[in-house]
Amino acid sequence: MLENIINALPVNEDSRIIVTTRFHSVATTRREGDIRRVTGLDDKQSKTLFEQAFAESKGSKDVTIIWSEASATTAKTEEGDGAAHSPNKQANNSVNEGSKFATVPNEVWRMCGGLPLAIVTMAGHVACNPHKSVKGWSDLCSYLFPESGQDHRKQLTQEEVGRIISYCYNDMPAEIKTCSLYLSIFPKGHRISRKRLTRRWIAEGFVCEKHGLSVEEVAETYFNHLIRRKIIRPVEHSSNGKVKKCIVHDMVLEHIVAKASEENFITVVGGNWLMQPPSSKVRRLSLQGSDSKRAKDTEKMNLSHVRSVTMFGSLNNQLPAHLFKYGIVQVLDLEGCTGFKSHHIVEICRMVLLKYLSLRRTDTKCLPNKIKRLKNLETLDIRETDIVGLPNPICQLERLVNILGGNKTTRKALKLPEELKKRKKMKALRILSGIEISGGSVDLHHLTELRKLAIYKLKTMGGTASFKDLISSIEYLGGYSLHTLVIDDESSEFIKSLDDLSYPPKFLIALELYGKMVKLPNWMKQLNVLNKLTLSVTALRTDNLKDLSKLEALFSLTFSFRAKEQDRQTLAMVAENKLYSNGKVTVPEGGFKSLKLMCLSGFLLPLLSFSREAMPELERLELRYNMLEGLSGVENLAKLKEVHFTSDAKADEDTMTKDIVKEMEMALRINGKKSKIIVHQ
């Protein structure tokens, strides 16, 4: 295989081909060529990386590690005689979870041999074991590397790194280890969605309510613990600051896959792993290859006890025909699969025990009435499909918790069944996302468990039944558990009427309002726990920014416009906004105590000026536009790290952005700021 790859590459005297591998046998396959062993980090770099990873896992940049040079022998002596004359008495005791100090012997990071993976994994382990003494840590080093005279500054072998990973993995609580085994379902290098993962944990029964927390909150806790442990690594964040997607390091995933295979927890077919065929019944099946050989291997398996099926790639010749005969599958995840046919959905409706069904980004076009057979269904994910409406029989699925539909980018929406609008059905719903409301009665008062309501298309006029019902429903649900509200109002009449709410939704954590709006609802200033706010760019005015600056919990603020075409009325409203403060929109000084992210997106963005001491915590500023009138005072943003410009104009014609960037670079340089300016075309 390696020979074929090398022979296929072009030969050029001025070019170099670098191939990396963890296996020495692969590196020495060819005699010619320069083979170099990658060196690890030096002591200073290793120590710095350990401290950074430790602080991340503790959730604070202010945590200080007090390093102890005590060897295992010294630590045992001190621990044994309890000598009060110890030069650092804290070294004999572990610290509490909330302490700003932690005492760790230097050998903990030194034994990692300068390898980043081993260092950050061990740092996560140390951070999650705050009560261990210095003696305990020294004993651990001796346990992992009992070889006499071991010099831990030498680079570790793959087996030795695996020893560290294995120990740190086995140290986790049993329920979190179970959740981590689930990561082996996904292919190597796959970017795993946090919500997809946690919803599947819940459907599998790995998570239950505890200590007054809901199953969703417990699942979030488990996910965050895996991040602290460095088992998973964040690769994408949502605008509210939460991890959106994560990835598993190849070596960590290799260890997890081996564990999953050993315990017959998951059976992987295809992909990057050579997993032995199961000796007993298959419990969870992950199909990561679509060739006919893999299909034949699957056909030979005993699938009578399969509870979970996940597929990647094409359904053609991959979905086992006899899988549907048993009907005990509880989780079926086909997200992103191609080759979906009409008969597949009919067969899926035979899986009467199904709890989690994801058809996201498949070729599905409609749901049949037979969907009513899935009495146990809790999550239905049909986002980014051609499904535009839900059949009436779906209202018979009284255990449904999450209905995820529509397309957030294109604003394609999902029509609700008439039965849901008229009768008090589906009271267990917590998420109703991507829907369309266009007429008739829309009484949602009975959905008292609803936490998220996302309306991607709203077509209703003032005075109509649907208009009045929806206003009343939002007012009512706002006093219960509604935490996220998204409304895209084509007429803009509805969002303007929100100012008339008698009881504002004070418990909202996220609010998105799209349409033509200038005046904000008066109650918006009372949203003390609001974390994420998205408004139409027509609301970008100095007076509105002054009111919003009082929202102390606000993490991200976005002004955008979602219309397909920019009409004259919208452009006129944007142009008029700057007239309220001498031809520019001004961000006031003070306020915005927690704001980290600000995004502006629209055809025309007016001149924006930041006052001194404005947005003291802002770290990232994003601008997307066709025309940008200007930006000033960026140097006043004390903690700004990045400014992103994205112009829809052609690169060779966009002189406006170039001029603004030059002025900004000069202003930042004069004021000693080191913020990054990134231009996207």
PDB file of N, CA and C in Angstrom, residues 135-170:
ATOM      1  N   LYS A 135       2.322  11.595  47.796  1.00  0.00           N
ATOM      2  CA  LYS A 135       2.716  10.189  47.864  1.00  0.00           C
ATOM      3  C   LYS A 135       1.906   9.358  46.872  1.00  0.00           C
ATOM      4  N   GLY A 136       0.602   9.664  46.794  1.00  0.00           N
ATOM      5  CA  GLY A 136      -0.263   8.931  45.866  1.00  0.00           C
ATOM      6  C   GLY A 136       0.186   9.098  44.424  1.00  0.00           C
ATOM      7  N   TRP A 137       0.589  10.330  44.066  1.00  0.00           N
ATOM      8  CA  TRP A 137       1.035  10.582  42.690  1.00  0.00           C
ATOM      9  C   TRP A 137       2.379   9.897  42.425  1.00  0.00           C
ATOM     10  N   SER A 138       3.260   9.912  43.408  1.00  0.00           N
ATOM     11  CA  SER A 138       4.554   9.249  43.236  1.00  0.00           C
ATOM     12  C   SER A 138       4.378   7.739  43.102  1.00  0.00           C
ATOM     13  N   ASP A 139       3.447   7.196  43.891  1.00  0.00           N
ATOM     14  CA  ASP A 139       3.155   5.762  43.790  1.00  0.00           C
ATOM     15  C   ASP A 139       2.610   5.416  42.403  1.00  0.00           C
ATOM     16  N   LEU A 140       1.809   6.326  41.863  1.00  0.00           N
ATOM     17  CA  LEU A 140       1.252   6.094  40.527  1.00  0.00           C
ATOM     18  C   LEU A 140       2.369   6.020  39.483  1.00  0.00           C
ATOM     19  N   CYS A 141       3.331   6.919  39.593  1.00  0.00           N
ATOM     20  CA  CYS A 141       4.452   6.913  38.638  1.00  0.00           C
ATOM     21  C   CYS A 141       5.223   5.600  38.721  1.00  0.00           C
ATOM     22  N   SER A 142       5.415   5.132  39.952  1.00  0.00           N
ATOM     23  CA  SER A 142       6.132   3.874  40.135  1.00  0.00           C
ATOM     24  C   SER A 142       5.324   2.698  39.606  1.00  0.00           C
ATOM     25  N   TYR A 143       4.010   2.790  39.737  1.00  0.00           N
ATOM     26  CA  TYR A 143       3.134   1.713  39.271  1.00  0.00           C
ATOM     27  C   TYR A 143       3.132   1.634  37.741  1.00  0.00           C
ATOM     28  N   LEU A 144       3.056   2.806  37.101  1.00  0.00           N
ATOM     29  CA  LEU A 144       3.001   2.822  35.639  1.00  0.00           C
ATOM     30  C   LEU A 144       4.340   2.451  35.011  1.00  0.00           C
ATOM     31  N   PHE A 145       5.423   2.879  35.662  1.00  0.00           N
ATOM     32  CA  PHE A 145       6.760   2.601  35.121  1.00  0.00           C
ATOM     33  C   PHE A 145       7.645   2.042  36.235  1.00  0.00           C
ATOM     34  N   PRO A 146       7.446   0.774  36.567  1.00  0.00           N
ATOM     35  CA  PRO A 146       8.200   0.168  37.667  1.00  0.00           C
ATOM     36  C   PRO A 146       9.650  -0.163  37.316  1.00  0.00           C
ATOM     37  N   GLU A 147      10.022   0.005  36.052  1.00  0.00           N
ATOM     38  CA  GLU A 147      11.379  -0.351  35.640  1.00  0.00           C
ATOM     39  C   GLU A 147      12.409   0.433  36.457  1.00  0.00           C
ATOM     40  N   SER A 148      13.375  -0.238  36.963  1.00  0.00           N
ATOM     41  CA  SER A 148      14.397   0.398  37.788  1.00  0.00           C
ATOM     42  C   SER A 148      15.214   1.378  36.954  1.00  0.00           C
ATOM     43  N   GLY A 149      15.370   2.580  37.498  1.00  0.00           N
ATOM     44  CA  GLY A 149      16.190   3.577  36.822  1.00  0.00           C
ATOM     45  C   GLY A 149      15.583   4.120  35.554  1.00  0.00           C
ATOM     46  N   GLN A 150      14.292   3.965  35.403  1.00  0.00           N
ATOM     47  CA  GLN A 150      13.619   4.462  34.185  1.00  0.00           C
ATOM     48  C   GLN A 150      13.837   5.963  34.031  1.00  0.00           C
ATOM     49  N   ASP A 151      14.339   6.379  32.904  1.00  0.00           N
ATOM     50  CA  ASP A 151      14.498   7.806  32.619  1.00  0.00           C
ATOM     51  C   ASP A 151      13.280   8.271  31.850  1.00  0.00           C
ATOM     52  N   HIS A 152      12.374   8.935  32.528  1.00  0.00           N
ATOM     53  CA  HIS A 152      11.108   9.314  31.903  1.00  0.00           C
ATOM     54  C   HIS A 152      11.241  10.495  30.952  1.00  0.00           C
ATOM     55  N   ARG A 153      12.460  11.002  30.832  1.00  0.00           N
ATOM     56  CA  ARG A 153      12.633  12.093  29.880  1.00  0.00           C
ATOM     57  C   ARG A 153      12.840  11.551  28.472  1.00  0.00           C
ATOM     58  N   LYS A 154      13.055  10.266  28.355  1.00  0.00           N
ATOM     59  CA  LYS A 154      13.154   9.660  27.034  1.00  0.00           C
ATOM     60  C   LYS A 154      11.765   9.502  26.434  1.00  0.00           C
ATOM     61  N   GLN A 155      11.725   9.561  25.136  1.00  0.00           N
ATOM     62  CA  GLN A 155      10.427   9.442  24.473  1.00  0.00           C
ATOM     63  C   GLN A 155       9.847   8.056  24.699  1.00  0.00           C
ATOM     64  N   LEU A 156       8.544   8.031  24.992  1.00  0.00           N
ATOM     65  CA  LEU A 156       7.875   6.773  25.297  1.00  0.00           C
ATOM     66  C   LEU A 156       7.560   5.996  24.033  1.00  0.00           C
ATOM     67  N   THR A 157       7.487   4.694  24.200  1.00  0.00           N
ATOM     68  CA  THR A 157       7.037   3.852  23.101  1.00  0.00           C
ATOM     69  C   THR A 157       5.519   3.926  23.025  1.00  0.00           C
ATOM     70  N   GLN A 158       4.965   3.400  21.943  1.00  0.00           N
ATOM     71  CA  GLN A 158       3.520   3.403  21.785  1.00  0.00           C
ATOM     72  C   GLN A 158       2.855   2.593  22.902  1.00  0.00           C
ATOM     73  N   GLU A 159       3.489   1.495  23.299  1.00  0.00           N
ATOM     74  CA  GLU A 159       2.941   0.663  24.374  1.00  0.00           C
ATOM     75  C   GLU A 159       2.917   1.427  25.687  1.00  0.00           C
ATOM     76  N   GLU A 160       3.952   2.237  25.937  1.00  0.00           N
ATOM     77  CA  GLU A 160       4.015   2.997  27.192  1.00  0.00           C
ATOM     78  C   GLU A 160       2.988   4.124  27.220  1.00  0.00           C
ATOM     79  N   VAL A 161       2.771   4.760  26.075  1.00  0.00           N
ATOM     80  CA  VAL A 161       1.719   5.784  25.997  1.00  0.00           C
ATOM     81  C   VAL A 161       0.363   5.130  26.249  1.00  0.00           C
ATOM     82  N   GLY A 162       0.163   3.960  25.649  1.00  0.00           N
ATOM     83  CA  GLY A 162      -1.082   3.230  25.854  1.00  0.00           C
ATOM     84  C   GLY A 162      -1.303   2.877  27.313  1.00  0.00           C
ATOM     85  N   ARG A 163      -0.193   2.639  28.043  1.00  0.00           N
ATOM     86  CA  ARG A 163      -0.278   2.330  29.471  1.00  0.00           C
ATOM     87  C   ARG A 163      -0.877   3.516  30.237  1.00  0.00           C
ATOM     88  N   ILE A 164      -0.433   4.725  29.896  1.00  0.00           N
ATOM     89  CA  ILE A 164      -0.948   5.933  30.549  1.00  0.00           C
ATOM     90  C   ILE A 164      -2.417   6.148  30.195  1.00  0.00           C
ATOM     91  N   ILE A 165      -2.739   6.029  28.902  1.00  0.00           N
ATOM     92  CA  ILE A 165      -4.125   6.216  28.455  1.00  0.00           C
ATOM     93  C   ILE A 165      -5.045   5.212  29.138  1.00  0.00           C
ATOM     94  N   SER A 166      -4.600   3.963  29.214  1.00  0.00           N
ATOM     95  CA  SER A 166      -5.415   2.910  29.814  1.00  0.00           C
ATOM     96  C   SER A 166      -5.681   3.188  31.285  1.00  0.00           C
ATOM     97  N   TYR A 167      -4.650   3.607  32.006  1.00  0.00           N
ATOM     98  CA  TYR A 167      -4.847   3.894  33.434  1.00  0.00           C
ATOM     99  C   TYR A 167      -5.818   5.050  33.635  1.00  0.00           C
ATOM    100  N   CYS A 168      -5.627   6.130  32.888  1.00  0.00           N
ATOM    101  CA  CYS A 168      -6.497   7.304  33.032  1.00  0.00           C
ATOM    102  C   CYS A 168      -7.935   6.964  32.649  1.00  0.00           C
ATOM    103  N   TYR A 169      -8.094   6.113  31.650  1.00  0.00           N
ATOM    104  CA  TYR A 169      -9.432   5.692  31.239  1.00  0.00           C
ATOM    105  C   TYR A 169     -10.093   4.865  32.342  1.00  0.00           C
ATOM    106  N   ASN A 170      -9.359   3.894  32.900  1.00  0.00           N
ATOM    107  CA  ASN A 170      -9.924   3.006  33.913  1.00  0.00           C
ATOM    108  C   ASN A 170     -10.246   3.736  35.211  1.00  0.00           C
TER     109      ASN A 170
END
